[in-house]
Amino acid sequence: MSLTHLIDTYCASWSDQDAERRRSLLLSVWDDGATYADPTAQANGADELLAHIAGIRTTYPGARIVRTSAVDEHHGIARFAWKFVLPDGSSFPEGLDIAFLNADQTRITRIIGFFGPLAVA
């Protein structure tokens, strides 16, 4: 699996309406014991992240995560931009995720997410 496909599969796990498909998508790219953190949540392992995603899906039914940049990578760390698109086409400000990868870059070991554009100094 290419790194871009890995990241797109991760994004698809946030976007799929069906809980079993979400689980299958996430487990195909999420390493055992991987962690997730953003300004509003911290999740340890796939079950906690899936519970967080389910909560988002309940609050925003039909919304999806869309990758909006290329995937950059060095030294086993990748970054990519995304946006949260609502069913009517509107979206929240973009976010940026930093993904830590396992040694052969086939699974995600950690995601750190940020919301909105970087502040100007």
mmCIF file of C-alpha atoms in Angstrom:
data_model
loop_
_atom_site.group_PDB
_atom_site.id
_atom_site.type_symbol
_atom_site.label_atom_id
_atom_site.label_comp_id
_atom_site.label_asym_id
_atom_site.label_seq_id
_atom_site.Cartn_x
_atom_site.Cartn_y
_atom_site.Cartn_z
ATOM 1 C CA MET A 1 0.000 0.000 0.000
ATOM 2 C CA SER A 2 1.401 3.415 -0.922
ATOM 3 C CA LEU A 3 1.684 6.055 1.778
ATOM 4 C CA THR A 4 -0.986 8.163 0.065
ATOM 5 C CA HIS A 5 -3.340 5.167 -0.026
ATOM 6 C CA LEU A 6 -2.602 4.490 3.663
ATOM 7 C CA ILE A 7 -3.555 8.071 4.585
ATOM 8 C CA ASP A 8 -6.616 8.038 2.322
ATOM 9 C CA THR A 9 -7.783 4.809 3.975
ATOM 10 C CA TYR A 10 -7.356 6.459 7.381
ATOM 11 C CA CYS A 11 -9.435 9.454 6.203
ATOM 12 C CA ALA A 12 -12.062 7.076 4.796
ATOM 13 C CA SER A 13 -12.350 5.464 8.228
ATOM 14 C CA TRP A 14 -13.576 8.831 9.542
ATOM 15 C CA SER A 15 -15.997 9.289 6.646
ATOM 16 C CA ASP A 16 -17.759 5.950 6.304
ATOM 17 C CA GLN A 17 -21.314 5.892 7.654
ATOM 18 C CA ASP A 18 -21.226 2.166 8.481
ATOM 19 C CA ALA A 19 -19.570 1.302 11.818
ATOM 20 C CA GLU A 20 -18.291 -2.092 10.667
ATOM 21 C CA ARG A 21 -16.724 -0.650 7.506
ATOM 22 C CA ARG A 22 -15.163 2.158 9.596
ATOM 23 C CA ARG A 23 -13.646 -0.449 11.901
ATOM 24 C CA SER A 24 -12.340 -2.502 8.976
ATOM 25 C CA LEU A 25 -10.817 0.548 7.291
ATOM 26 C CA LEU A 26 -9.154 1.800 10.471
ATOM 27 C CA LEU A 27 -7.824 -1.604 11.519
ATOM 28 C CA SER A 28 -6.217 -2.032 8.085
ATOM 29 C CA VAL A 29 -3.921 0.960 8.740
ATOM 30 C CA TRP A 30 -3.886 1.437 12.557
ATOM 31 C CA ASP A 31 -1.043 -0.239 14.471
ATOM 32 C CA ASP A 32 -1.713 -2.095 17.730
ATOM 33 C CA GLY A 33 -1.615 0.438 20.559
ATOM 34 C CA ALA A 34 -1.540 3.452 18.223
ATOM 35 C CA THR A 35 -2.667 6.764 19.709
ATOM 36 C CA TYR A 36 -4.620 9.764 18.490
ATOM 37 C CA ALA A 37 -4.734 13.310 19.856
ATOM 38 C CA ASP A 38 -6.346 16.537 18.688
ATOM 39 C CA PRO A 39 -7.369 19.679 20.612
ATOM 40 C CA THR A 40 -10.623 18.016 21.697
ATOM 41 C CA ALA A 41 -9.770 14.336 22.142
ATOM 42 C CA GLN A 42 -7.182 11.761 23.174
ATOM 43 C CA ALA A 43 -7.580 8.113 22.161
ATOM 44 C CA ASN A 44 -5.431 5.123 23.021
ATOM 45 C CA GLY A 45 -5.932 2.225 20.647
ATOM 46 C CA ALA A 46 -8.409 1.567 17.862
ATOM 47 C CA ASP A 47 -11.474 1.082 20.086
ATOM 48 C CA GLU A 48 -11.134 4.495 21.721
ATOM 49 C CA LEU A 49 -10.542 6.192 18.369
ATOM 50 C CA LEU A 50 -13.527 4.397 16.825
ATOM 51 C CA ALA A 51 -15.688 5.554 19.756
ATOM 52 C CA HIS A 52 -14.515 9.137 19.178
ATOM 53 C CA ILE A 53 -15.255 8.880 15.446
ATOM 54 C CA ALA A 54 -18.718 7.441 16.223
ATOM 55 C CA GLY A 55 -19.414 10.476 18.407
ATOM 56 C CA ILE A 56 -18.414 12.818 15.582
ATOM 57 C CA ARG A 57 -20.576 10.804 13.150
ATOM 58 C CA THR A 58 -23.560 11.163 15.529
ATOM 59 C CA THR A 59 -23.063 14.924 15.875
ATOM 60 C CA TYR A 60 -22.420 15.475 12.150
ATOM 61 C CA PRO A 61 -24.222 12.741 10.194
ATOM 62 C CA GLY A 62 -23.137 12.553 6.581
ATOM 63 C CA ALA A 63 -19.966 14.599 7.099
ATOM 64 C CA ARG A 64 -16.667 13.381 5.696
ATOM 65 C CA ILE A 65 -12.952 14.036 5.978
ATOM 66 C CA VAL A 66 -11.305 15.009 2.679
ATOM 67 C CA ARG A 67 -7.514 15.123 2.268
ATOM 68 C CA THR A 68 -6.654 18.521 0.722
ATOM 69 C CA SER A 69 -2.890 18.288 0.281
ATOM 70 C CA ALA A 70 -0.255 15.905 -0.890
ATOM 71 C CA VAL A 71 1.183 13.613 1.778
ATOM 72 C CA ASP A 72 4.694 14.708 2.811
ATOM 73 C CA GLU A 73 6.965 12.249 4.636
ATOM 74 C CA HIS A 74 10.433 12.071 6.105
ATOM 75 C CA HIS A 75 11.994 9.811 8.713
ATOM 76 C CA GLY A 76 8.783 7.858 9.208
ATOM 77 C CA ILE A 77 6.654 10.928 9.911
ATOM 78 C CA ALA A 78 4.020 12.175 7.471
ATOM 79 C CA ARG A 79 1.836 15.254 7.333
ATOM 80 C CA PHE A 80 -1.266 16.083 5.372
ATOM 81 C CA ALA A 81 -3.991 18.705 5.329
ATOM 82 C CA TRP A 82 -7.678 17.868 5.411
ATOM 83 C CA LYS A 83 -11.075 19.462 5.756
ATOM 84 C CA PHE A 84 -14.290 18.359 7.413
ATOM 85 C CA VAL A 85 -17.047 18.614 4.795
ATOM 86 C CA LEU A 86 -20.703 18.665 5.805
ATOM 87 C CA PRO A 87 -23.416 17.104 3.595
ATOM 88 C CA ASP A 88 -24.427 20.544 2.235
ATOM 89 C CA GLY A 89 -20.854 21.114 0.989
ATOM 90 C CA SER A 90 -19.882 23.616 3.672
ATOM 91 C CA SER A 91 -16.795 22.877 5.726
ATOM 92 C CA PHE A 92 -14.911 23.807 8.846
ATOM 93 C CA PRO A 93 -11.447 25.352 8.596
ATOM 94 C CA GLU A 94 -8.833 22.923 7.377
ATOM 95 C CA GLY A 95 -6.820 20.820 9.746
ATOM 96 C CA LEU A 96 -3.346 19.343 9.669
ATOM 97 C CA ASP A 97 -2.457 15.858 10.847
ATOM 98 C CA ILE A 98 0.985 14.545 11.694
ATOM 99 C CA ALA A 99 1.166 10.767 11.297
ATOM 100 C CA PHE A 100 3.890 8.627 12.815
ATOM 101 C CA LEU A 101 4.445 5.419 10.871
ATOM 102 C CA ASN A 102 5.775 1.978 11.728
ATOM 103 C CA ALA A 103 9.202 0.935 10.393
ATOM 104 C CA ASP A 104 7.955 -0.305 7.015
ATOM 105 C CA GLN A 105 5.438 2.572 6.665
ATOM 106 C CA THR A 106 2.463 0.248 6.363
ATOM 107 C CA ARG A 107 0.651 1.285 9.563
ATOM 108 C CA ILE A 108 0.035 4.413 11.604
ATOM 109 C CA THR A 109 1.404 4.379 15.155
ATOM 110 C CA ARG A 110 0.295 7.863 16.199
ATOM 111 C CA ILE A 111 -1.718 10.796 14.865
ATOM 112 C CA ILE A 112 -1.516 14.324 16.199
ATOM 113 C CA GLY A 113 -4.157 16.606 14.713
ATOM 114 C CA PHE A 114 -4.430 20.376 14.624
ATOM 115 C CA PHE A 115 -7.476 22.459 13.632
ATOM 116 C CA GLY A 116 -7.517 25.628 11.539
ATOM 117 C CA PRO A 117 -4.761 27.596 9.838
ATOM 118 C CA LEU A 118 -1.471 28.357 11.533
ATOM 119 C CA ALA A 119 -1.487 31.672 13.353
ATOM 120 C CA VAL A 120 0.614 34.448 11.881
ATOM 121 C CA ALA A 121 3.511 35.487 14.112
#
